[in-house]
mmCIF file of C-alpha atoms in Angstrom:
data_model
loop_
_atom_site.group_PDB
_atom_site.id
_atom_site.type_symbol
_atom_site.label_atom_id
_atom_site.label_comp_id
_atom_site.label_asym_id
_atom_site.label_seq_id
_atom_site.Cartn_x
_atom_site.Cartn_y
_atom_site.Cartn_z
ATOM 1 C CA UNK A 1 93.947 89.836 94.862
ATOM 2 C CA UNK A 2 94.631 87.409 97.704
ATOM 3 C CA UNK A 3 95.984 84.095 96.935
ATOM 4 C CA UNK A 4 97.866 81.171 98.777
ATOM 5 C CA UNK A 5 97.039 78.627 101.708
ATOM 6 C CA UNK A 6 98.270 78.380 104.889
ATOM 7 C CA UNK A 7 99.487 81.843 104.408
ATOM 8 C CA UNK A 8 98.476 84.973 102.049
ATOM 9 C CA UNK A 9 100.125 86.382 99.434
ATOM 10 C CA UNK A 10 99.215 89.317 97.882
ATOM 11 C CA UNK A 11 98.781 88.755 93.698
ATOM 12 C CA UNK A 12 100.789 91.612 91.699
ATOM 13 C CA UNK A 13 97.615 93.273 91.450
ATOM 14 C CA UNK A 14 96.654 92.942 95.492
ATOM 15 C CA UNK A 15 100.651 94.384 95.879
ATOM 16 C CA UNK A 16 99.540 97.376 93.265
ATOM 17 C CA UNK A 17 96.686 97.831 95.087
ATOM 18 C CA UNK A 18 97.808 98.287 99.116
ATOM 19 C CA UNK A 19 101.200 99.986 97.572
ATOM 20 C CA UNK A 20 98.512 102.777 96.234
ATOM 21 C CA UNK A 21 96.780 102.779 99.499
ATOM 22 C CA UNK A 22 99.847 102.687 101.536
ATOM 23 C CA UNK A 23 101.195 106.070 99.627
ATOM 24 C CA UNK A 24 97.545 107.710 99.718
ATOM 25 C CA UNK A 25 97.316 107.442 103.387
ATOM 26 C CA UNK A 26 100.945 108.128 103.819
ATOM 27 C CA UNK A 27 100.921 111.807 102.339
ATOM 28 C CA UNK A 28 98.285 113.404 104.770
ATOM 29 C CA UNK A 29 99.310 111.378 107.856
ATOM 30 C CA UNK A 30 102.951 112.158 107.400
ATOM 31 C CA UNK A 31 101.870 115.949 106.707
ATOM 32 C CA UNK A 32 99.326 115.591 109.702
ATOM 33 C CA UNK A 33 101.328 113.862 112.447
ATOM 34 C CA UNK A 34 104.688 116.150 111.433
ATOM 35 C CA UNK A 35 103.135 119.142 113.099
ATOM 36 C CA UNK A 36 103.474 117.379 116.120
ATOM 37 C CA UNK A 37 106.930 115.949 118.631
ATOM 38 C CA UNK A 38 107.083 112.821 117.737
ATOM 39 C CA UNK A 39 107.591 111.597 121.535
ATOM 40 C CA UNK A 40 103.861 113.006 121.843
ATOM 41 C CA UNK A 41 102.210 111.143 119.073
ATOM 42 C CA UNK A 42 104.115 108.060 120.454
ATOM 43 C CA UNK A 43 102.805 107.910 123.784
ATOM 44 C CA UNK A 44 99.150 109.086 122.637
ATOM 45 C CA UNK A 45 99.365 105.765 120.243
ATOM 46 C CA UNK A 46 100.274 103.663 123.607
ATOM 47 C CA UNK A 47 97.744 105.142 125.104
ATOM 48 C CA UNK A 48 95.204 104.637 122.915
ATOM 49 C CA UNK A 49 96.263 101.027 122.423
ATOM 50 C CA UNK A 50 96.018 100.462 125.901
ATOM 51 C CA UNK A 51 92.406 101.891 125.841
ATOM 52 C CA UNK A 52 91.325 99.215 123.118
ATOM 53 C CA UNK A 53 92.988 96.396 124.325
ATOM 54 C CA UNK A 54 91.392 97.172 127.678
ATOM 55 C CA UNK A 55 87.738 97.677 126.075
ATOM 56 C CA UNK A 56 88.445 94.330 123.682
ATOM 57 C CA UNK A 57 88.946 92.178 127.083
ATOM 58 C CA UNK A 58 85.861 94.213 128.688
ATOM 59 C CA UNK A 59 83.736 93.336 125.522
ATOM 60 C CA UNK A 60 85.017 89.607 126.072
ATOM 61 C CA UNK A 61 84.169 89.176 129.667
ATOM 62 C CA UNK A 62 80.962 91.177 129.269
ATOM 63 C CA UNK A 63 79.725 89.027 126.068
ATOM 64 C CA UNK A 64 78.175 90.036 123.006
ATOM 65 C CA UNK A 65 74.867 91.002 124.269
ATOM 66 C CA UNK A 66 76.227 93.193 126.761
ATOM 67 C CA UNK A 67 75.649 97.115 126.237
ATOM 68 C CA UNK A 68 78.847 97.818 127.515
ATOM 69 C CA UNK A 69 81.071 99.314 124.916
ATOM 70 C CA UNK A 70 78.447 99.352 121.953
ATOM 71 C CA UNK A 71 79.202 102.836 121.103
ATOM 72 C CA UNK A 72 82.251 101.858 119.278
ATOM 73 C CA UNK A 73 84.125 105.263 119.549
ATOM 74 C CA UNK A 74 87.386 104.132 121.594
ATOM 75 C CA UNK A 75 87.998 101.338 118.741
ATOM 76 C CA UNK A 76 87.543 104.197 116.202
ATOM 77 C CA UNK A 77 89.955 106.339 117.577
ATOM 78 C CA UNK A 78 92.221 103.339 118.334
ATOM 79 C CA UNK A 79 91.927 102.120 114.481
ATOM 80 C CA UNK A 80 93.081 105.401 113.176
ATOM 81 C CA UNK A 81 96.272 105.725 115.453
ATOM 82 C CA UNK A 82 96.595 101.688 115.117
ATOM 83 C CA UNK A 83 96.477 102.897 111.188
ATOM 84 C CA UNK A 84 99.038 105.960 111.736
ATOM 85 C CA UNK A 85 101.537 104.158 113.510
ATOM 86 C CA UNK A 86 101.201 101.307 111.074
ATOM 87 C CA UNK A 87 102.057 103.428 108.634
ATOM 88 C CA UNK A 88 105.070 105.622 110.250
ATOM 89 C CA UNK A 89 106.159 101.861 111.140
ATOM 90 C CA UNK A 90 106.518 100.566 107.752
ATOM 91 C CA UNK A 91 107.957 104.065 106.223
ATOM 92 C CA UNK A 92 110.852 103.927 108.872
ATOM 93 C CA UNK A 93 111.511 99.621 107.541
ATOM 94 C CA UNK A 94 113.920 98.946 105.063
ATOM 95 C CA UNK A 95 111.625 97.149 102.390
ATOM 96 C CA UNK A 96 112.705 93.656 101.836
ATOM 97 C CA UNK A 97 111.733 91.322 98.887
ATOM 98 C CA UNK A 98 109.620 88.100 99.476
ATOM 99 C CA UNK A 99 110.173 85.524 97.197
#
């Protein structure tokens, strides 16, 4: 599903694939996220950004064998409104073709 060198490409099936995945997640987060100002969800996705990147540069000063940060629950939450905003992101891009 992956192919290329230097840099990825996605094969037609790979495109298929994260197209499906793209619309599945799309639906519920659209219907989700809508029942909320916009402005709102905005700054709670800064905000939770900030809280990862903070807790990334804590795990990398701490090391890996440190037991600060193990629990892994920022990250999640982080990862989902990474994933949202991802998504509201791409919906609001005019799609372009790559040759």
């Amino acid at each position: 599903m992956i192919g290329g060198d230097a840099e990825l490409d996605l094969t037609t099936d790979g495109e298929t694939l994260h197209a499906s995945l793209r619309e599945y997640i799309a639906g519920p987060t659209a219907r989700l996220l809508g029942q909320f100002d916009p402005a709102d969800v905005e700054t709670t996705v800064r905000t939770l950004r900030a809280i990862a990147d903070r807790a990334a540069d804590e795990l990398v000063v701490a090391g890996p064998d440190s037991s600060r940060g193990r629990s892994g629950l920022g990250c999640a939450a982080c990862a989902v409104a990474r994933t949202q905003t991802q998504t509201q992101t791409q919906a609001r891009r005019p799609r372009r073709s790559v040759a």
